[in-house]
PDB file of C-alpha atoms and ligand atoms in Angstrom:
ATOM      1  CA  MET A   1     -37.077 -52.318  -5.582  1.00  0.00           C
ATOM      2  CA  PRO A   2     -33.155 -53.570  -6.887  1.00  0.00           C
ATOM      3  CA  GLY A   3     -30.695 -50.709  -6.635  1.00  0.00           C
ATOM      4  CA  ALA A   4     -32.785 -49.120  -3.384  1.00  0.00           C
ATOM      5  CA  MET A   5     -30.728 -47.972  -0.229  1.00  0.00           C
ATOM      6  CA  SER A   6     -31.632 -49.129   3.175  1.00  0.00           C
ATOM      7  CA  ALA A   7     -32.228 -46.421   5.701  1.00  0.00           C
ATOM      8  CA  ALA A   8     -28.986 -47.105   7.458  1.00  0.00           C
ATOM      9  CA  GLU A   9     -27.563 -46.387   3.704  1.00  0.00           C
ATOM     10  CA  GLU A  10     -29.068 -43.448   3.721  1.00  0.00           C
ATOM     11  CA  ARG A  11     -28.357 -41.785   6.646  1.00  0.00           C
ATOM     12  CA  ALA A  12     -24.954 -43.066   6.011  1.00  0.00           C
ATOM     13  CA  ALA A  13     -24.905 -41.025   2.697  1.00  0.00           C
ATOM     14  CA  MET A  14     -26.658 -38.178   4.445  1.00  0.00           C
ATOM     15  CA  VAL A  15     -23.865 -38.042   6.982  1.00  0.00           C
ATOM     16  CA  GLU A  16     -20.965 -37.777   4.449  1.00  0.00           C
ATOM     17  CA  ARG A  17     -22.899 -35.018   2.500  1.00  0.00           C
ATOM     18  CA  LEU A  18     -23.242 -32.803   5.897  1.00  0.00           C
ATOM     19  CA  ALA A  19     -19.824 -33.618   6.978  1.00  0.00           C
ATOM     20  CA  ALA A  20     -18.922 -32.166   3.365  1.00  0.00           C
ATOM     21  CA  ARG A  21     -20.933 -29.124   4.161  1.00  0.00           C
ATOM     22  CA  GLY A  22     -18.571 -28.462   7.046  1.00  0.00           C
ATOM     23  CA  ILE A  23     -20.374 -30.237  10.346  1.00  0.00           C
ATOM     24  CA  THR A  24     -17.704 -31.273  12.406  1.00  0.00           C
ATOM     25  CA  ASP A  25     -18.681 -32.454  15.487  1.00  0.00           C
ATOM     26  CA  GLU A  26     -17.763 -35.877  15.516  1.00  0.00           C
ATOM     27  CA  ARG A  27     -20.987 -36.375  18.197  1.00  0.00           C
ATOM     28  CA  VAL A  28     -23.654 -34.952  16.058  1.00  0.00           C
ATOM     29  CA  LEU A  29     -22.608 -36.898  13.235  1.00  0.00           C
ATOM     30  CA  ALA A  30     -22.498 -39.937  15.047  1.00  0.00           C
ATOM     31  CA  ALA A  31     -26.113 -38.794  16.365  1.00  0.00           C
ATOM     32  CA  MET A  32     -27.468 -38.233  13.280  1.00  0.00           C
ATOM     33  CA  ALA A  33     -26.109 -41.770  12.048  1.00  0.00           C
ATOM     34  CA  GLU A  34     -27.984 -43.349  14.507  1.00  0.00           C
ATOM     35  CA  VAL A  35     -31.217 -41.849  14.490  1.00  0.00           C
ATOM     36  CA  PRO A  36     -34.076 -43.243  12.129  1.00  0.00           C
ATOM     37  CA  ARG A  37     -35.138 -39.768  10.399  1.00  0.00           C
ATOM     38  CA  GLU A  38     -38.038 -41.988   8.826  1.00  0.00           C
ATOM     39  CA  ARG A  39     -39.633 -42.525  11.752  1.00  0.00           C
ATOM     40  CA  PHE A  40     -40.407 -39.006  12.817  1.00  0.00           C
ATOM     41  CA  VAL A  41     -42.079 -37.997   8.950  1.00  0.00           C
ATOM     42  CA  PRO A  42     -45.382 -39.127   8.113  1.00  0.00           C
ATOM     43  CA  ALA A  43     -45.550 -42.222   5.402  1.00  0.00           C
ATOM     44  CA  ASP A  44     -46.179 -40.018   2.429  1.00  0.00           C
ATOM     45  CA  VAL A  45     -43.024 -38.245   2.697  1.00  0.00           C
ATOM     46  CA  ALA A  46     -40.934 -41.027   4.551  1.00  0.00           C
ATOM     47  CA  ALA A  47     -39.396 -41.962   1.081  1.00  0.00           C
ATOM     48  CA  ASP A  48     -37.559 -38.083   1.345  1.00  0.00           C
ATOM     49  CA  ALA A  49     -36.627 -39.020   5.134  1.00  0.00           C
ATOM     50  CA  TYR A  50     -33.186 -38.325   4.255  1.00  0.00           C
ATOM     51  CA  ALA A  51     -33.269 -35.596   1.566  1.00  0.00           C
ATOM     52  CA  ASP A  52     -31.770 -32.019   2.187  1.00  0.00           C
ATOM     53  CA  MET A  53     -34.789 -30.158   2.804  1.00  0.00           C
ATOM     54  CA  PRO A  54     -37.560 -29.436   5.445  1.00  0.00           C
ATOM     55  CA  LEU A  55     -40.640 -31.727   5.114  1.00  0.00           C
ATOM     56  CA  PRO A  56     -44.124 -31.683   6.275  1.00  0.00           C
ATOM     57  CA  ILE A  57     -45.334 -33.215   9.462  1.00  0.00           C
ATOM     58  CA  GLY A  58     -48.586 -32.079   9.793  1.00  0.00           C
ATOM     59  CA  SER A  59     -50.260 -29.244  11.685  1.00  0.00           C
ATOM     60  CA  ASP A  60     -48.985 -26.343   8.951  1.00  0.00           C
ATOM     61  CA  GLN A  61     -45.269 -27.663  10.586  1.00  0.00           C
ATOM     62  CA  THR A  62     -42.351 -28.695   9.377  1.00  0.00           C
ATOM     63  CA  ILE A  63     -39.340 -30.544  10.316  1.00  0.00           C
ATOM     64  CA  SER A  64     -36.289 -28.716   9.102  1.00  0.00           C
ATOM     65  CA  ALA A  65     -33.540 -29.911   6.697  1.00  0.00           C
ATOM     66  CA  PRO A  66     -30.868 -31.971   8.047  1.00  0.00           C
ATOM     67  CA  TRP A  67     -28.038 -29.766   7.854  1.00  0.00           C
ATOM     68  CA  ILE A  68     -29.917 -26.910   9.442  1.00  0.00           C
ATOM     69  CA  VAL A  69     -30.397 -29.740  12.688  1.00  0.00           C
ATOM     70  CA  ALA A  70     -27.101 -30.583  12.622  1.00  0.00           C
ATOM     71  CA  PHE A  71     -25.521 -27.022  12.388  1.00  0.00           C
ATOM     72  CA  SER A  72     -27.733 -25.707  15.063  1.00  0.00           C
ATOM     73  CA  ILE A  73     -26.685 -28.634  17.499  1.00  0.00           C
ATOM     74  CA  GLU A  74     -22.909 -28.033  16.135  1.00  0.00           C
ATOM     75  CA  VAL A  75     -22.892 -24.506  17.233  1.00  0.00           C
ATOM     76  CA  LEU A  76     -24.811 -24.807  20.476  1.00  0.00           C
ATOM     77  CA  GLY A  77     -21.268 -27.018  21.850  1.00  0.00           C
ATOM     78  CA  ILE A  78     -23.283 -28.208  24.354  1.00  0.00           C
ATOM     79  CA  GLY A  79     -20.872 -31.121  26.316  1.00  0.00           C
ATOM     80  CA  LEU A  80     -21.997 -35.131  26.652  1.00  0.00           C
ATOM     81  CA  ALA A  81     -22.997 -33.640  30.381  1.00  0.00           C
ATOM     82  CA  GLY A  82     -25.103 -30.333  29.661  1.00  0.00           C
ATOM     83  CA  THR A  83     -28.657 -30.387  30.029  1.00  0.00           C
ATOM     84  CA  ALA A  84     -30.946 -28.453  27.187  1.00  0.00           C
ATOM     85  CA  LEU A  85     -34.163 -27.106  26.058  1.00  0.00           C
ATOM     86  CA  GLU A  86     -35.497 -26.822  22.839  1.00  0.00           C
ATOM     87  CA  ILE A  87     -37.969 -24.879  22.115  1.00  0.00           C
ATOM     88  CA  GLY A  88     -40.513 -26.273  19.028  1.00  0.00           C
ATOM     89  CA  THR A  89     -40.356 -30.115  19.287  1.00  0.00           C
ATOM     90  CA  GLY A  90     -42.349 -30.544  16.200  1.00  0.00           C
ATOM     91  CA  SER A  91     -41.626 -34.149  14.776  1.00  0.00           C
ATOM     92  CA  GLY A  92     -39.064 -34.819  17.639  1.00  0.00           C
ATOM     93  CA  TYR A  93     -36.663 -35.419  15.068  1.00  0.00           C
ATOM     94  CA  ALA A  94     -33.727 -32.898  16.292  1.00  0.00           C
ATOM     95  CA  ALA A  95     -34.464 -33.575  20.546  1.00  0.00           C
ATOM     96  CA  ALA A  96     -33.984 -37.643  19.492  1.00  0.00           C
ATOM     97  CA  VAL A  97     -30.394 -35.991  17.805  1.00  0.00           C
ATOM     98  CA  LEU A  98     -29.574 -33.418  20.560  1.00  0.00           C
ATOM     99  CA  SER A  99     -30.615 -36.172  23.426  1.00  0.00           C
ATOM    100  CA  ARG A 100     -27.297 -38.392  22.210  1.00  0.00           C
ATOM    101  CA  CYS A 101     -25.182 -35.222  22.508  1.00  0.00           C
ATOM    102  CA  CYS A 102     -25.993 -34.271  26.149  1.00  0.00           C
ATOM    103  CA  ARG A 103     -27.609 -35.554  29.041  1.00  0.00           C
ATOM    104  CA  THR A 104     -31.371 -34.089  29.350  1.00  0.00           C
ATOM    105  CA  VAL A 105     -33.458 -32.471  27.144  1.00  0.00           C
ATOM    106  CA  VAL A 106     -36.493 -30.649  27.703  1.00  0.00           C
ATOM    107  CA  THR A 107     -38.609 -29.755  24.711  1.00  0.00           C
ATOM    108  CA  VAL A 108     -41.531 -28.199  24.400  1.00  0.00           C
ATOM    109  CA  GLU A 109     -44.261 -27.983  21.661  1.00  0.00           C
ATOM    110  CA  ARG A 110     -47.344 -25.835  21.526  1.00  0.00           C
ATOM    111  CA  HIS A 111     -49.353 -27.860  19.211  1.00  0.00           C
ATOM    112  CA  PRO A 112     -50.577 -31.140  21.473  1.00  0.00           C
ATOM    113  CA  GLY A 113     -50.900 -33.389  18.460  1.00  0.00           C
ATOM    114  CA  LEU A 114     -47.616 -33.249  17.712  1.00  0.00           C
ATOM    115  CA  ALA A 115     -46.208 -33.182  21.145  1.00  0.00           C
ATOM    116  CA  GLU A 116     -48.196 -36.254  21.851  1.00  0.00           C
ATOM    117  CA  ARG A 117     -46.744 -38.077  18.575  1.00  0.00           C
ATOM    118  CA  ALA A 118     -43.324 -36.868  19.485  1.00  0.00           C
ATOM    119  CA  ARG A 119     -43.424 -38.491  22.645  1.00  0.00           C
ATOM    120  CA  VAL A 120     -44.778 -41.815  21.778  1.00  0.00           C
ATOM    121  CA  VAL A 121     -41.936 -41.792  18.519  1.00  0.00           C
ATOM    122  CA  LEU A 122     -39.445 -40.906  21.443  1.00  0.00           C
ATOM    123  CA  ALA A 123     -40.553 -43.501  23.547  1.00  0.00           C
ATOM    124  CA  GLU A 124     -40.623 -46.662  21.205  1.00  0.00           C
ATOM    125  CA  LEU A 125     -37.025 -45.742  20.600  1.00  0.00           C
ATOM    126  CA  GLY A 126     -36.101 -45.234  24.096  1.00  0.00           C
ATOM    127  CA  ARG A 127     -34.703 -41.955  24.212  1.00  0.00           C
ATOM    128  CA  ASP A 128     -35.762 -41.710  28.026  1.00  0.00           C
ATOM    129  CA  ASN A 129     -33.406 -38.566  28.977  1.00  0.00           C
ATOM    130  CA  VAL A 130     -35.967 -36.352  26.717  1.00  0.00           C
ATOM    131  CA  GLU A 131     -39.135 -35.046  28.531  1.00  0.00           C
ATOM    132  CA  VAL A 132     -41.480 -33.579  25.409  1.00  0.00           C
ATOM    133  CA  ARG A 133     -43.634 -30.938  27.455  1.00  0.00           C
ATOM    134  CA  THR A 134     -47.193 -29.198  25.606  1.00  0.00           C
ATOM    135  CA  GLY A 135     -47.185 -25.383  25.887  1.00  0.00           C
ATOM    136  CA  ASP A 136     -45.965 -21.893  24.710  1.00  0.00           C
ATOM    137  CA  GLY A 137     -42.229 -22.539  24.572  1.00  0.00           C
ATOM    138  CA  THR A 138     -41.411 -18.363  24.816  1.00  0.00           C
ATOM    139  CA  ALA A 139     -41.763 -18.965  28.696  1.00  0.00           C
ATOM    140  CA  GLY A 140     -39.080 -21.719  28.823  1.00  0.00           C
ATOM    141  CA  ALA A 141     -38.635 -24.295  31.314  1.00  0.00           C
ATOM    142  CA  PRO A 142     -38.307 -22.070  34.411  1.00  0.00           C
ATOM    143  CA  ASP A 143     -38.422 -25.503  36.860  1.00  0.00           C
ATOM    144  CA  CYS A 144     -35.437 -26.921  35.225  1.00  0.00           C
ATOM    145  CA  ALA A 145     -33.431 -24.179  34.539  1.00  0.00           C
ATOM    146  CA  PRO A 146     -30.526 -22.998  34.009  1.00  0.00           C
ATOM    147  CA  PHE A 147     -29.773 -24.823  30.852  1.00  0.00           C
ATOM    148  CA  ASP A 148     -26.482 -25.351  29.323  1.00  0.00           C
ATOM    149  CA  GLY A 149     -27.729 -25.352  25.818  1.00  0.00           C
ATOM    150  CA  ILE A 150     -31.057 -23.543  24.877  1.00  0.00           C
ATOM    151  CA  VAL A 151     -32.010 -24.429  20.897  1.00  0.00           C
ATOM    152  CA  VAL A 152     -35.420 -22.283  19.725  1.00  0.00           C
ATOM    153  CA  THR A 153     -36.590 -24.167  16.110  1.00  0.00           C
ATOM    154  CA  ALA A 154     -38.772 -21.743  15.163  1.00  0.00           C
ATOM    155  CA  MET A 155     -38.026 -18.135  14.078  1.00  0.00           C
ATOM    156  CA  ALA A 156     -38.527 -15.477  16.850  1.00  0.00           C
ATOM    157  CA  GLU A 157     -39.907 -12.100  15.561  1.00  0.00           C
ATOM    158  CA  ASP A 158     -37.536  -8.985  16.555  1.00  0.00           C
ATOM    159  CA  ASP A 159     -35.376 -10.741  19.145  1.00  0.00           C
ATOM    160  CA  VAL A 160     -35.163 -13.465  21.337  1.00  0.00           C
ATOM    161  CA  PRO A 161     -37.868 -14.758  24.367  1.00  0.00           C
ATOM    162  CA  ALA A 162     -36.524 -12.891  27.684  1.00  0.00           C
ATOM    163  CA  ALA A 163     -37.474 -15.478  29.425  1.00  0.00           C
ATOM    164  CA  LEU A 164     -35.230 -17.973  27.572  1.00  0.00           C
ATOM    165  CA  LEU A 165     -32.239 -15.634  28.027  1.00  0.00           C
ATOM    166  CA  GLU A 166     -32.683 -15.772  31.880  1.00  0.00           C
ATOM    167  CA  GLN A 167     -32.753 -19.395  31.798  1.00  0.00           C
ATOM    168  CA  LEU A 168     -29.879 -19.705  29.953  1.00  0.00           C
ATOM    169  CA  ALA A 169     -26.428 -21.080  32.626  1.00  0.00           C
ATOM    170  CA  PRO A 170     -23.977 -18.526  32.908  1.00  0.00           C
ATOM    171  CA  ASP A 171     -21.757 -20.185  30.227  1.00  0.00           C
ATOM    172  CA  GLY A 172     -24.410 -21.653  28.453  1.00  0.00           C
ATOM    173  CA  THR A 173     -24.800 -20.861  24.833  1.00  0.00           C
ATOM    174  CA  LEU A 174     -28.220 -19.895  22.912  1.00  0.00           C
ATOM    175  CA  VAL A 175     -29.226 -20.717  19.350  1.00  0.00           C
ATOM    176  CA  CYS A 176     -32.303 -19.055  18.124  1.00  0.00           C
ATOM    177  CA  PRO A 177     -33.124 -17.785  14.401  1.00  0.00           C
ATOM    178  CA  VAL A 178     -34.336 -14.141  14.676  1.00  0.00           C
ATOM    179  CA  GLY A 179     -36.428 -12.183  12.026  1.00  0.00           C
ATOM    180  CA  HIS A 180     -39.478 -10.988  10.345  1.00  0.00           C
ATOM    181  CA  LYS A 181     -42.242 -13.194   8.802  1.00  0.00           C
ATOM    182  CA  GLY A 182     -39.814 -16.576   8.903  1.00  0.00           C
ATOM    183  CA  SER A 183     -36.968 -15.171   7.231  1.00  0.00           C
ATOM    184  CA  GLY A 184     -34.129 -13.892   9.151  1.00  0.00           C
ATOM    185  CA  SER A 185     -30.573 -15.128  10.681  1.00  0.00           C
ATOM    186  CA  LEU A 186     -29.637 -17.877  12.913  1.00  0.00           C
ATOM    187  CA  VAL A 187     -28.246 -15.959  16.144  1.00  0.00           C
ATOM    188  CA  ARG A 188     -25.790 -17.084  18.950  1.00  0.00           C
ATOM    189  CA  HIS A 189     -25.994 -16.107  22.352  1.00  0.00           C
ATOM    190  CA  ARG A 190     -23.045 -16.856  24.553  1.00  0.00           C
ATOM    191  CA  ALA A 191     -20.884 -15.267  27.185  1.00  0.00           C
ATOM    192  CA  GLY A 192     -23.234 -12.662  27.186  1.00  0.00           C
ATOM    193  CA  ARG A 193     -22.480 -11.388  23.019  1.00  0.00           C
ATOM    194  CA  ARG A 194     -24.463 -11.922  20.675  1.00  0.00           C
ATOM    195  CA  GLU A 195     -23.417 -13.291  16.664  1.00  0.00           C
ATOM    196  CA  ASP A 196     -25.187 -13.362  13.721  1.00  0.00           C
ATOM    197  CA  LEU A 197     -24.824 -16.884  12.234  1.00  0.00           C
ATOM    198  CA  LEU A 198     -26.286 -17.027   8.667  1.00  0.00           C
ATOM    199  CA  ASP A 199     -29.311 -16.232   6.863  1.00  0.00           C
ATOM    200  CA  VAL A 200     -31.882 -19.009   7.491  1.00  0.00           C
ATOM    201  CA  ALA A 201     -35.822 -19.148   6.833  1.00  0.00           C
ATOM    202  CA  PHE A 202     -38.113 -21.020   9.699  1.00  0.00           C
ATOM    203  CA  VAL A 203     -41.813 -21.352  10.503  1.00  0.00           C
ATOM    204  CA  PRO A 204     -42.650 -18.386  12.827  1.00  0.00           C
ATOM    205  CA  LEU A 205     -42.143 -18.680  17.045  1.00  0.00           C
ATOM    206  CA  VAL A 206     -45.725 -17.964  17.685  1.00  0.00           C
ATOM    207  CA  THR A 207     -47.398 -16.831  21.402  1.00  0.00           C
ATOM    208  CA  GLY A 208     -50.449 -18.324  23.160  1.00  0.00           C
ATOM    209  CA  ASN A 209     -52.393 -21.814  21.967  1.00  0.00           C
ATOM    210  CA  PRO A 210     -52.684 -23.022  19.014  1.00  0.00           C
ATOM    211  CA  ASP A 211     -55.852 -21.911  16.980  1.00  0.00           C
TER     212      ASP A 211
HETATM  213  N1  SAH B   1     -37.388 -29.640  15.858  1.00  0.00           N
HETATM  214  C1  SAH B   1     -38.607 -29.521  14.993  1.00  0.00           C
HETATM  215  C2  SAH B   1     -38.761 -28.636  13.968  1.00  0.00           C
HETATM  216  C3  SAH B   1     -39.686 -27.823  14.449  1.00  0.00           C
HETATM  217  S1  SAH B   1     -40.796 -26.644  13.909  1.00  0.00           S
HETATM  218  C4  SAH B   1     -38.327 -30.976  14.338  1.00  0.00           C
HETATM  219  O1  SAH B   1     -36.938 -31.815  14.704  1.00  0.00           O
HETATM  220  O2  SAH B   1     -39.498 -31.761  14.135  1.00  0.00           O
HETATM  221  C5  SAH B   1     -40.610 -25.294  14.865  1.00  0.00           C
HETATM  222  C6  SAH B   1     -41.957 -25.942  16.045  1.00  0.00           C
HETATM  223  O3  SAH B   1     -41.761 -25.402  16.877  1.00  0.00           O
HETATM  224  C7  SAH B   1     -43.461 -26.070  14.947  1.00  0.00           C
HETATM  225  O4  SAH B   1     -43.851 -27.615  15.600  1.00  0.00           O
HETATM  226  C8  SAH B   1     -44.548 -24.929  15.995  1.00  0.00           C
HETATM  227  O5  SAH B   1     -45.363 -25.448  16.556  1.00  0.00           O
HETATM  228  C9  SAH B   1     -43.354 -24.899  17.399  1.00  0.00           C
HETATM  229  N2  SAH B   1     -44.057 -23.285  17.762  1.00  0.00           N
HETATM  230  C10 SAH B   1     -43.814 -22.750  17.620  1.00  0.00           C
HETATM  231  N3  SAH B   1     -43.939 -21.781  18.058  1.00  0.00           N
HETATM  232  C11 SAH B   1     -44.137 -22.222  19.566  1.00  0.00           C
HETATM  233  C12 SAH B   1     -43.749 -21.944  20.305  1.00  0.00           C
HETATM  234  N4  SAH B   1     -44.633 -20.289  21.183  1.00  0.00           N
HETATM  235  N5  SAH B   1     -43.941 -22.766  21.533  1.00  0.00           N
HETATM  236  C13 SAH B   1     -43.526 -24.028  21.777  1.00  0.00           C
HETATM  237  N6  SAH B   1     -43.428 -24.423  20.084  1.00  0.00           N
HETATM  238  C14 SAH B   1     -43.283 -23.796  18.929  1.00  0.00           C
END
């Protein structure tokens, strides 16, 4: 199609918009300039892969909009040597971005189909520092704890799951949307303090096995 942008051009334009909207962490911007977001979404919505909006990924779930992925990882403030835990793998996109900003990522997804798809794409892209687990992420990954950063990408009802706070390193940071029926605020726990960062809407964090 004449005039159509390549995926690389669309990514570069997305990164410019992220920077214009206040994302400053160079590692996050570099990671988002590298990860091919179109590989993480179904073919029928791939044309919108770089638009600033969430997209459906199957199993009634969504890949978060690029800005919220960038913001959540920026406010996590994890170092390149750090270990991260993500709850809610979904497409695997945020895990791919995070894996370029720290040493290792363990990510947990309750839907086996989504977890498997994410595993395949992450392996195809050579992200060998990411481990995708299938299960209820509210229990975290105690065998790999403590983590320098924990990011939850589904909304916890009323409070952050206690097991996740227990698996945070003493100087670590946890970022989790907390609210009611999918709308609430993005909460950050750091150095024993809790802050509300901004109002957000997320799919709910669900306990138990998928129906
Ligand atoms: N980070 C994802 C977006 C995730 S949407 C991405 O980049 O695509 C939130 C995901 O959390 C959904 O896939 C949903 O199935 C998952 N989820 C909800 N409750 C969960 C739980 N208790 N444990 C693990 N995953 C959960």
